[in-house]
Amino acid sequence: MNAVRPHKPATVMVVDDQAQNVKILETLLHAEGYATIAARNGKEALALAAKGNPDLILLDVMMPDMDGFEAVARLKADPRTKQVPVIMVTALDDRKSKLRALEAGAEEFLSKPIDHADLSVRVRNLLRLKEYGDFLAKHNQILEEQVRERTAQIEEAYRDTVFTLVRASEHKDEQTGHHLRRISHYCKVMAEAMDLPVDVQSAIYHASPMHDIGKIGIPDHVLLKPGSFTPEEWIIMRSHCIQGASILASGTSPYTRMGTEIALNHHERWDGSGYPNGIKGDAIPLAARIMQICDVYDALRSPRPYKLSIDHARAVAIITQGDGRTRPEHFDPAVLACFVARNEQFAAIYDRHVDD
Ligand SMILES: [Fe+2]
């Protein structure tokens, strides 16, 4: 950090319309051990600075086409060059010009004729400043990468915990870890298709596997009953929505909050014929409307002790045209349209995470 030029010489860009002035400055800079590049006016300077990656710019004020004031303002407005320190060099020695140069973004001001010692000190100081700036920028970049990595690890740990807990609640049920993974992926595809914000896409991805966590409260003689339910057993079975929501309601993370909404409402239907509350339309949270279609698709595709697997085309036909139990009116039309648009991704997810 202490050495100004630890690896290769710093590059100073000299900008002046007078070739002689360029030569004088370059000679002085070479004597100090710096590399140089040169431009003859403001326009050339902008183009060269953007691709030449100079560490410092010595910029003449009085130039044709684009003067130094405009050039420095543009250099400081361009994200590619705004970190490069600029020393304005001019014969003008009045206070007004100096202020104008500093206001435009220049870091330093040198008057002609150039004093060698003055140039040497200012160049060295500004290069050191630039080096610190570069170091900090790089350090920040490394920190940001580390934060991203840690966040991903925490998310993965969270997901792993959710899966473990949910599987504990479902190990006695016919549903599997593959089902939970598929649900996550279907829901994410739907959230993307519906253009939901990225944080909502992430929340539904993590929250959706918790939809049936309330089944942990359903007695085995009901949950595992091979035949059809009596009306009383149906009431018990349907209570998994409310039980799931009450388990998750104490959570404070965005995932458990969304998980609560999904657990409570994933069997509600757009036309109001669902349960537990028979709410309809927009009254059903969007995440639950998405979860509902994903759950229906996966249930249709999955083999059960009492039914065979249904192929993708048939499952899509049942969802879009209806059969004895499922009707298109059950689904939010916007959600249904997205499902139709993305149905091939559903097939791919099912095939990728198929049960053993
Ligand atoms: Fe359910």
GROMACS .gro file of C-alpha atoms and ligand atoms in nm:
model
  357
    1MET     CA    1   0.000   0.000   0.000
    2ASN     CA    2   0.286   0.242   0.066
    3ALA     CA    3   0.457   0.216  -0.268
    4VAL     CA    4   0.300   0.434  -0.533
    5ARG     CA    5   0.420   0.216  -0.817
    6PRO     CA    6   0.452  -0.135  -0.679
    7HIS     CA    7   0.406  -0.339  -0.996
    8LYS     CA    8   0.407  -0.129  -1.308
    9PRO     CA    9   0.457   0.243  -1.356
   10ALA     CA   10   0.145   0.454  -1.312
   11THR     CA   11   0.010   0.592  -1.639
   12VAL     CA   12  -0.046   0.967  -1.665
   13MET     CA   13  -0.253   1.102  -1.952
   14VAL     CA   14  -0.139   1.441  -2.081
   15VAL     CA   15  -0.402   1.645  -2.264
   16ASP     CA   16  -0.289   1.959  -2.448
   17ASP     CA   17  -0.343   2.094  -2.801
   18GLN     CA   18   0.018   2.221  -2.811
   19ALA     CA   19   0.252   1.933  -2.903
   20GLN     CA   20   0.539   2.114  -2.740
   21ASN     CA   21   0.360   2.134  -2.406
   22VAL     CA   22   0.279   1.764  -2.426
   23LYS     CA   23   0.642   1.687  -2.488
   24ILE     CA   24   0.764   1.896  -2.193
   25LEU     CA   25   0.518   1.732  -1.954
   26GLU     CA   26   0.594   1.382  -2.084
   27THR     CA   27   0.965   1.438  -2.041
   28LEU     CA   28   0.915   1.550  -1.681
   29LEU     CA   29   0.687   1.255  -1.608
   30HIS     CA   30   0.916   0.999  -1.770
   31ALA     CA   31   1.197   1.133  -1.555
   32GLU     CA   32   0.980   1.052  -1.251
   33GLY     CA   33   0.932   0.698  -1.376
   34TYR     CA   34   0.573   0.729  -1.499
   35ALA     CA   35   0.430   0.600  -1.827
   36THR     CA   36   0.233   0.851  -2.035
   37ILE     CA   37  -0.036   0.863  -2.299
   38ALA     CA   38  -0.134   1.183  -2.478
   39ALA     CA   39  -0.446   1.344  -2.625
   40ARG     CA   40  -0.474   1.669  -2.820
   41ASN     CA   41  -0.814   1.791  -2.708
   42GLY     CA   42  -1.108   1.720  -2.478
   43LYS     CA   43  -1.284   1.480  -2.713
   44GLU     CA   44  -0.975   1.271  -2.768
   45ALA     CA   45  -0.913   1.276  -2.394
   46LEU     CA   46  -1.258   1.133  -2.316
   47ALA     CA   47  -1.219   0.850  -2.566
   48LEU     CA   48  -0.866   0.767  -2.456
   49ALA     CA   49  -0.944   0.788  -2.084
   50ALA     CA   50  -1.233   0.543  -2.121
   51LYS     CA   51  -1.017   0.275  -2.281
   52GLY     CA   52  -0.660   0.368  -2.181
   53ASN     CA   53  -0.730   0.336  -1.807
   54PRO     CA   54  -0.496   0.618  -1.693
   55ASP     CA   55  -0.418   0.664  -1.324
   56LEU     CA   56  -0.407   1.042  -1.350
   57ILE     CA   57  -0.493   1.310  -1.608
   58LEU     CA   58  -0.310   1.637  -1.667
   59LEU     CA   59  -0.563   1.848  -1.852
   60ASP     CA   60  -0.501   2.176  -2.031
   61VAL     CA   61  -0.783   2.428  -1.997
   62MET     CA   62  -0.765   2.624  -2.321
   63MET     CA   63  -0.820   2.382  -2.610
   64PRO     CA   64  -1.022   2.390  -2.932
   65ASP     CA   65  -1.342   2.178  -2.974
   66MET     CA   66  -1.390   2.099  -2.606
   67ASP     CA   67  -1.212   2.298  -2.337
   68GLY     CA   68  -1.072   2.152  -2.017
   69PHE     CA   69  -1.369   2.262  -1.801
   70GLU     CA   70  -1.615   2.066  -2.012
   71ALA     CA   71  -1.377   1.771  -2.047
   72VAL     CA   72  -1.328   1.736  -1.670
   73ALA     CA   73  -1.703   1.764  -1.609
   74ARG     CA   74  -1.762   1.481  -1.856
   75LEU     CA   75  -1.481   1.267  -1.717
   76LYS     CA   76  -1.631   1.300  -1.370
   77ALA     CA   77  -1.980   1.215  -1.499
   78ASP     CA   78  -1.862   0.892  -1.664
   79PRO     CA   79  -1.853   0.593  -1.424
   80ARG     CA   80  -1.554   0.454  -1.615
   81THR     CA   81  -1.339   0.763  -1.553
   82LYS     CA   82  -1.485   0.943  -1.251
   83GLN     CA   83  -1.228   0.789  -1.012
   84VAL     CA   84  -0.932   0.917  -1.215
   85PRO     CA   85  -0.784   1.230  -1.052
   86VAL     CA   86  -0.749   1.533  -1.278
   87ILE     CA   87  -0.497   1.816  -1.255
   88MET     CA   88  -0.597   2.119  -1.460
   89VAL     CA   89  -0.300   2.290  -1.625
   90THR     CA   90  -0.334   2.642  -1.756
   91ALA     CA   91  -0.183   2.980  -1.806
   92LEU     CA   92  -0.491   3.127  -1.643
   93ASP     CA   93  -0.405   3.216  -1.289
   94ASP     CA   94  -0.716   3.392  -1.175
   95ARG     CA   95  -0.919   3.268  -0.880
   96LYS     CA   96  -1.236   3.241  -1.084
   97SER     CA   97  -1.084   2.990  -1.329
   98LYS     CA   98  -0.941   2.785  -1.045
   99LEU     CA   99  -1.279   2.770  -0.873
  100ARG     CA  100  -1.449   2.679  -1.199
  101ALA     CA  101  -1.203   2.393  -1.252
  102LEU     CA  102  -1.253   2.262  -0.899
  103GLU     CA  103  -1.630   2.293  -0.928
  104ALA     CA  104  -1.617   2.094  -1.253
  105GLY     CA  105  -1.451   1.814  -1.056
  106ALA     CA  106  -1.075   1.865  -1.093
  107GLU     CA  107  -0.874   1.763  -0.789
  108GLU     CA  108  -0.580   2.000  -0.842
  109PHE     CA  109  -0.473   2.304  -1.036
  110LEU     CA  110  -0.127   2.379  -1.183
  111SER     CA  111  -0.024   2.708  -1.341
  112LYS     CA  112   0.199   2.744  -1.645
  113PRO     CA  113   0.491   2.760  -1.666
  114ILE     CA  114   0.503   2.428  -1.487
  115ASP     CA  115   0.729   2.409  -1.187
  116HIS     CA  116   0.892   2.068  -1.190
  117ALA     CA  117   0.890   2.020  -0.813
  118ASP     CA  118   0.529   2.137  -0.788
  119LEU     CA  119   0.422   1.893  -1.061
  120SER     CA  120   0.616   1.608  -0.902
  121VAL     CA  121   0.457   1.652  -0.557
  122ARG     CA  122   0.100   1.692  -0.682
  123VAL     CA  123   0.124   1.399  -0.920
  124ARG     CA  124   0.268   1.175  -0.650
  125ASN     CA  125   0.006   1.277  -0.392
  126LEU     CA  126  -0.285   1.228  -0.628
  127LEU     CA  127  -0.154   0.892  -0.747
  128ARG     CA  128  -0.129   0.780  -0.387
  129LEU     CA  129  -0.486   0.894  -0.333
  130LYS     CA  130  -0.594   0.706  -0.645
  131GLU     CA  131  -0.419   0.394  -0.520
  132TYR     CA  132  -0.604   0.415  -0.188
  133GLY     CA  133  -0.929   0.469  -0.377
  134ASP     CA  134  -0.861   0.165  -0.596
  135PHE     CA  135  -0.772  -0.041  -0.291
  136LEU     CA  136  -1.095   0.058  -0.113
  137ALA     CA  137  -1.305  -0.011  -0.423
  138LYS     CA  138  -1.147  -0.355  -0.459
  139HIS     CA  139  -1.185  -0.420  -0.088
  140ASN     CA  140  -1.554  -0.323  -0.105
  141GLN     CA  141  -1.600  -0.551  -0.402
  142ILE     CA  142  -1.444  -0.841  -0.207
  143LEU     CA  143  -1.666  -0.763   0.093
  144GLU     CA  144  -1.977  -0.753  -0.125
  145GLU     CA  145  -1.883  -1.090  -0.274
  146GLN     CA  146  -1.833  -1.234   0.074
  147VAL     CA  147  -2.171  -1.097   0.188
  148ARG     CA  148  -2.335  -1.251  -0.120
  149GLU     CA  149  -2.171  -1.585  -0.050
  150ARG     CA  150  -2.271  -1.578   0.318
  151THR     CA  151  -2.627  -1.481   0.229
  152ALA     CA  152  -2.647  -1.774  -0.011
  153GLN     CA  153  -2.513  -2.007   0.261
  154ILE     CA  154  -2.769  -1.877   0.513
  155GLU     CA  155  -3.050  -1.920   0.258
  156GLU     CA  156  -2.934  -2.274   0.190
  157ALA     CA  157  -2.918  -2.348   0.563
  158TYR     CA  158  -3.267  -2.204   0.605
  159ARG     CA  159  -3.397  -2.411   0.317
  160ASP     CA  160  -3.235  -2.722   0.455
  161THR     CA  161  -3.399  -2.660   0.795
  162VAL     CA  162  -3.740  -2.606   0.637
  163PHE     CA  163  -3.708  -2.925   0.436
  164THR     CA  164  -3.602  -3.124   0.739
  165LEU     CA  165  -3.892  -2.996   0.949
  166VAL     CA  166  -4.148  -3.033   0.675
  167ARG     CA  167  -4.031  -3.383   0.594
  168ALA     CA  168  -4.059  -3.471   0.961
  169SER     CA  169  -4.425  -3.369   0.939
  170GLU     CA  170  -4.478  -3.563   0.618
  171HIS     CA  171  -4.274  -3.877   0.664
  172LYS     CA  172  -4.589  -4.069   0.741
  173ASP     CA  173  -4.772  -3.921   0.444
  174GLU     CA  174  -4.729  -4.031   0.084
  175GLN     CA  175  -4.569  -3.702  -0.012
  176THR     CA  176  -4.193  -3.693  -0.056
  177GLY     CA  177  -3.895  -3.462  -0.055
  178HIS     CA  178  -3.912  -3.464  -0.433
  179HIS     CA  179  -4.265  -3.328  -0.413
  180LEU     CA  180  -4.143  -3.042  -0.192
  181ARG     CA  181  -3.860  -2.957  -0.431
  182ARG     CA  182  -4.092  -2.964  -0.730
  183ILE     CA  183  -4.336  -2.732  -0.552
  184SER     CA  184  -4.056  -2.483  -0.483
  185HIS     CA  185  -3.951  -2.485  -0.847
  186TYR     CA  186  -4.303  -2.465  -0.991
  187CYS     CA  187  -4.385  -2.171  -0.763
  188LYS     CA  188  -4.065  -1.991  -0.863
  189VAL     CA  189  -4.143  -2.041  -1.233
  190MET     CA  190  -4.491  -1.898  -1.177
  191ALA     CA  191  -4.360  -1.600  -0.977
  192GLU     CA  192  -4.112  -1.524  -1.256
  193ALA     CA  193  -4.382  -1.560  -1.522
  194MET     CA  194  -4.602  -1.319  -1.328
  195ASP     CA  195  -4.316  -1.069  -1.307
  196LEU     CA  196  -4.323  -1.058  -0.929
  197PRO     CA  197  -4.034  -0.881  -0.754
  198VAL     CA  198  -3.720  -1.089  -0.703
  199ASP     CA  199  -3.762  -1.095  -0.323
  200VAL     CA  200  -4.116  -1.232  -0.364
  201GLN     CA  201  -3.987  -1.497  -0.607
  202SER     CA  202  -3.731  -1.597  -0.347
  203ALA     CA  203  -3.988  -1.595  -0.064
  204ILE     CA  204  -4.234  -1.818  -0.248
  205TYR     CA  205  -3.952  -2.054  -0.343
  206HIS     CA  206  -3.862  -2.098   0.024
  207ALA     CA  207  -4.210  -2.072   0.175
  208SER     CA  208  -4.407  -2.304  -0.053
  209PRO     CA  209  -4.268  -2.636   0.085
  210MET     CA  210  -4.436  -2.550   0.418
  211HIS     CA  211  -4.786  -2.554   0.268
  212ASP     CA  212  -4.892  -2.886   0.427
  213ILE     CA  213  -4.700  -2.857   0.754
  214GLY     CA  214  -5.035  -2.864   0.938
  215LYS     CA  215  -5.068  -3.233   0.851
  216ILE     CA  216  -4.844  -3.300   1.151
  217GLY     CA  217  -5.160  -3.237   1.358
  218ILE     CA  218  -5.379  -3.482   1.166
  219PRO     CA  219  -5.422  -3.820   1.339
  220ASP     CA  220  -5.275  -4.118   1.152
  221HIS     CA  221  -5.608  -4.298   1.127
  222VAL     CA  222  -5.734  -4.009   0.913
  223LEU     CA  223  -5.416  -3.908   0.731
  224LEU     CA  224  -5.324  -4.262   0.634
  225LYS     CA  225  -5.675  -4.392   0.570
  226PRO     CA  226  -5.667  -4.585   0.242
  227GLY     CA  227  -6.035  -4.539   0.152
  228SER     CA  228  -6.248  -4.229   0.121
  229PHE     CA  229  -6.317  -4.004   0.420
  230THR     CA  230  -6.639  -3.979   0.619
  231PRO     CA  231  -6.774  -3.621   0.650
  232GLU     CA  232  -6.623  -3.600   0.999
  233GLU     CA  233  -6.284  -3.720   0.872
  234TRP     CA  234  -6.298  -3.460   0.594
  235ILE     CA  235  -6.343  -3.189   0.854
  236ILE     CA  236  -6.036  -3.317   1.039
  237MET     CA  237  -5.833  -3.346   0.718
  238ARG     CA  238  -5.924  -2.997   0.607
  239SER     CA  239  -5.809  -2.856   0.938
  240HIS     CA  240  -5.446  -2.899   0.822
  241CYS     CA  241  -5.470  -2.550   0.666
  242ILE     CA  242  -5.558  -2.376   0.991
  243GLN     CA  243  -5.319  -2.593   1.192
  244GLY     CA  244  -5.035  -2.516   0.950
  245ALA     CA  245  -5.105  -2.142   0.966
  246SER     CA  246  -5.108  -2.147   1.346
  247ILE     CA  247  -4.774  -2.336   1.355
  248LEU     CA  248  -4.612  -2.080   1.124
  249ALA     CA  249  -4.786  -1.766   1.253
  250SER     CA  250  -4.527  -1.704   1.524
  251GLY     CA  251  -4.249  -1.677   1.263
  252THR     CA  252  -4.128  -1.330   1.176
  253SER     CA  253  -3.920  -1.386   0.861
  254PRO     CA  254  -4.065  -1.304   0.517
  255TYR     CA  255  -4.054  -1.679   0.447
  256THR     CA  256  -4.263  -1.785   0.745
  257ARG     CA  257  -4.502  -1.492   0.691
  258MET     CA  258  -4.561  -1.604   0.335
  259GLY     CA  259  -4.563  -1.967   0.453
  260THR     CA  260  -4.849  -1.880   0.690
  261GLU     CA  261  -5.053  -1.725   0.405
  262ILE     CA  262  -4.989  -2.024   0.182
  263ALA     CA  263  -5.062  -2.286   0.450
  264LEU     CA  264  -5.393  -2.121   0.536
  265ASN     CA  265  -5.513  -2.054   0.181
  266HIS     CA  266  -5.367  -2.313  -0.055
  267HIS     CA  267  -5.697  -2.504  -0.079
  268GLU     CA  268  -5.909  -2.191  -0.140
  269ARG     CA  269  -6.044  -2.158  -0.494
  270TRP     CA  270  -6.092  -1.853  -0.715
  271ASP     CA  271  -6.469  -1.922  -0.740
  272GLY     CA  272  -6.509  -1.950  -0.363
  273SER     CA  273  -6.564  -2.328  -0.357
  274GLY     CA  274  -6.248  -2.404  -0.158
  275TYR     CA  275  -6.167  -2.430   0.212
  276PRO     CA  276  -6.113  -2.351   0.499
  277ASN     CA  277  -6.285  -2.011   0.468
  278GLY     CA  278  -6.446  -2.027   0.122
  279ILE     CA  279  -6.294  -1.691   0.026
  280LYS     CA  280  -6.269  -1.609  -0.343
  281GLY     CA  281  -6.092  -1.398  -0.605
  282ASP     CA  282  -5.837  -1.142  -0.493
  283ALA     CA  283  -5.925  -1.212  -0.130
  284ILE     CA  284  -5.703  -1.520  -0.164
  285PRO     CA  285  -5.335  -1.414  -0.130
  286LEU     CA  286  -5.154  -1.437  -0.463
  287ALA     CA  287  -4.888  -1.673  -0.324
  288ALA     CA  288  -5.165  -1.918  -0.226
  289ARG     CA  289  -5.329  -1.887  -0.570
  290ILE     CA  290  -4.994  -1.978  -0.727
  291MET     CA  291  -4.936  -2.259  -0.478
  292GLN     CA  292  -5.284  -2.400  -0.548
  293ILE     CA  293  -5.225  -2.458  -0.921
  294CYS     CA  294  -4.878  -2.601  -0.854
  295ASP     CA  295  -5.019  -2.838  -0.592
  296VAL     CA  296  -5.300  -2.954  -0.822
  297TYR     CA  297  -5.057  -3.014  -1.111
  298ASP     CA  298  -4.821  -3.213  -0.889
  299ALA     CA  299  -5.103  -3.417  -0.735
  300LEU     CA  300  -5.228  -3.507  -1.084
  301ARG     CA  301  -4.882  -3.613  -1.199
  302SER     CA  302  -4.790  -3.812  -0.889
  303PRO     CA  303  -4.882  -4.178  -0.849
  304ARG     CA  304  -5.071  -4.264  -0.529
  305PRO     CA  305  -5.166  -4.599  -0.377
  306TYR     CA  306  -5.517  -4.542  -0.515
  307LYS     CA  307  -5.426  -4.390  -0.856
  308LEU     CA  308  -5.172  -4.405  -1.136
  309SER     CA  309  -4.956  -4.116  -1.250
  310ILE     CA  310  -5.119  -3.891  -1.512
  311ASP     CA  311  -4.898  -3.770  -1.796
  312HIS     CA  312  -4.817  -3.402  -1.846
  313ALA     CA  313  -5.052  -3.337  -2.141
  314ARG     CA  314  -5.344  -3.496  -1.958
  315ALA     CA  315  -5.270  -3.300  -1.637
  316VAL     CA  316  -5.265  -2.973  -1.836
  317ALA     CA  317  -5.592  -3.069  -2.007
  318ILE     CA  318  -5.760  -3.140  -1.671
  319ILE     CA  319  -5.644  -2.807  -1.528
  320THR     CA  320  -5.744  -2.603  -1.834
  321GLN     CA  321  -6.065  -2.786  -1.931
  322GLY     CA  322  -6.169  -2.954  -1.610
  323ASP     CA  323  -6.280  -3.304  -1.517
  324GLY     CA  324  -6.519  -3.431  -1.253
  325ARG     CA  325  -6.330  -3.264  -0.964
  326THR     CA  326  -6.106  -2.991  -1.102
  327ARG     CA  327  -6.248  -2.697  -1.299
  328PRO     CA  328  -6.075  -2.399  -1.461
  329GLU     CA  329  -6.293  -2.165  -1.250
  330HIS     CA  330  -6.103  -2.287  -0.947
  331PHE     CA  331  -5.797  -2.094  -1.061
  332ASP     CA  332  -5.715  -1.726  -1.084
  333PRO     CA  333  -5.735  -1.662  -1.465
  334ALA     CA  334  -5.403  -1.472  -1.460
  335VAL     CA  335  -5.234  -1.759  -1.274
  336LEU     CA  336  -5.391  -2.012  -1.509
  337ALA     CA  337  -5.266  -1.817  -1.814
  338CYS     CA  338  -4.913  -1.816  -1.674
  339PHE     CA  339  -4.935  -2.187  -1.602
  340VAL     CA  340  -5.038  -2.252  -1.963
  341ALA     CA  341  -4.756  -2.029  -2.092
  342ARG     CA  342  -4.496  -2.208  -1.877
  343ASN     CA  343  -4.645  -2.560  -1.871
  344GLU     CA  344  -4.342  -2.714  -2.041
  345GLN     CA  345  -4.124  -2.595  -1.754
  346PHE     CA  346  -4.359  -2.777  -1.516
  347ALA     CA  347  -4.305  -3.097  -1.714
  348ALA     CA  348  -3.927  -3.048  -1.703
  349ILE     CA  349  -3.932  -2.988  -1.326
  350TYR     CA  350  -4.143  -3.299  -1.268
  351ASP     CA  351  -3.908  -3.511  -1.482
  352ARG     CA  352  -3.601  -3.370  -1.307
  353HIS     CA  353  -3.731  -3.438  -0.955
  354VAL     CA  354  -3.931  -3.752  -1.016
  355ASP     CA  355  -4.002  -3.979  -0.718
  356ASP     CA  356  -3.799  -4.298  -0.686
  357FE      FE  357  -5.283  -2.918   0.159
   0.00000   0.00000   0.00000
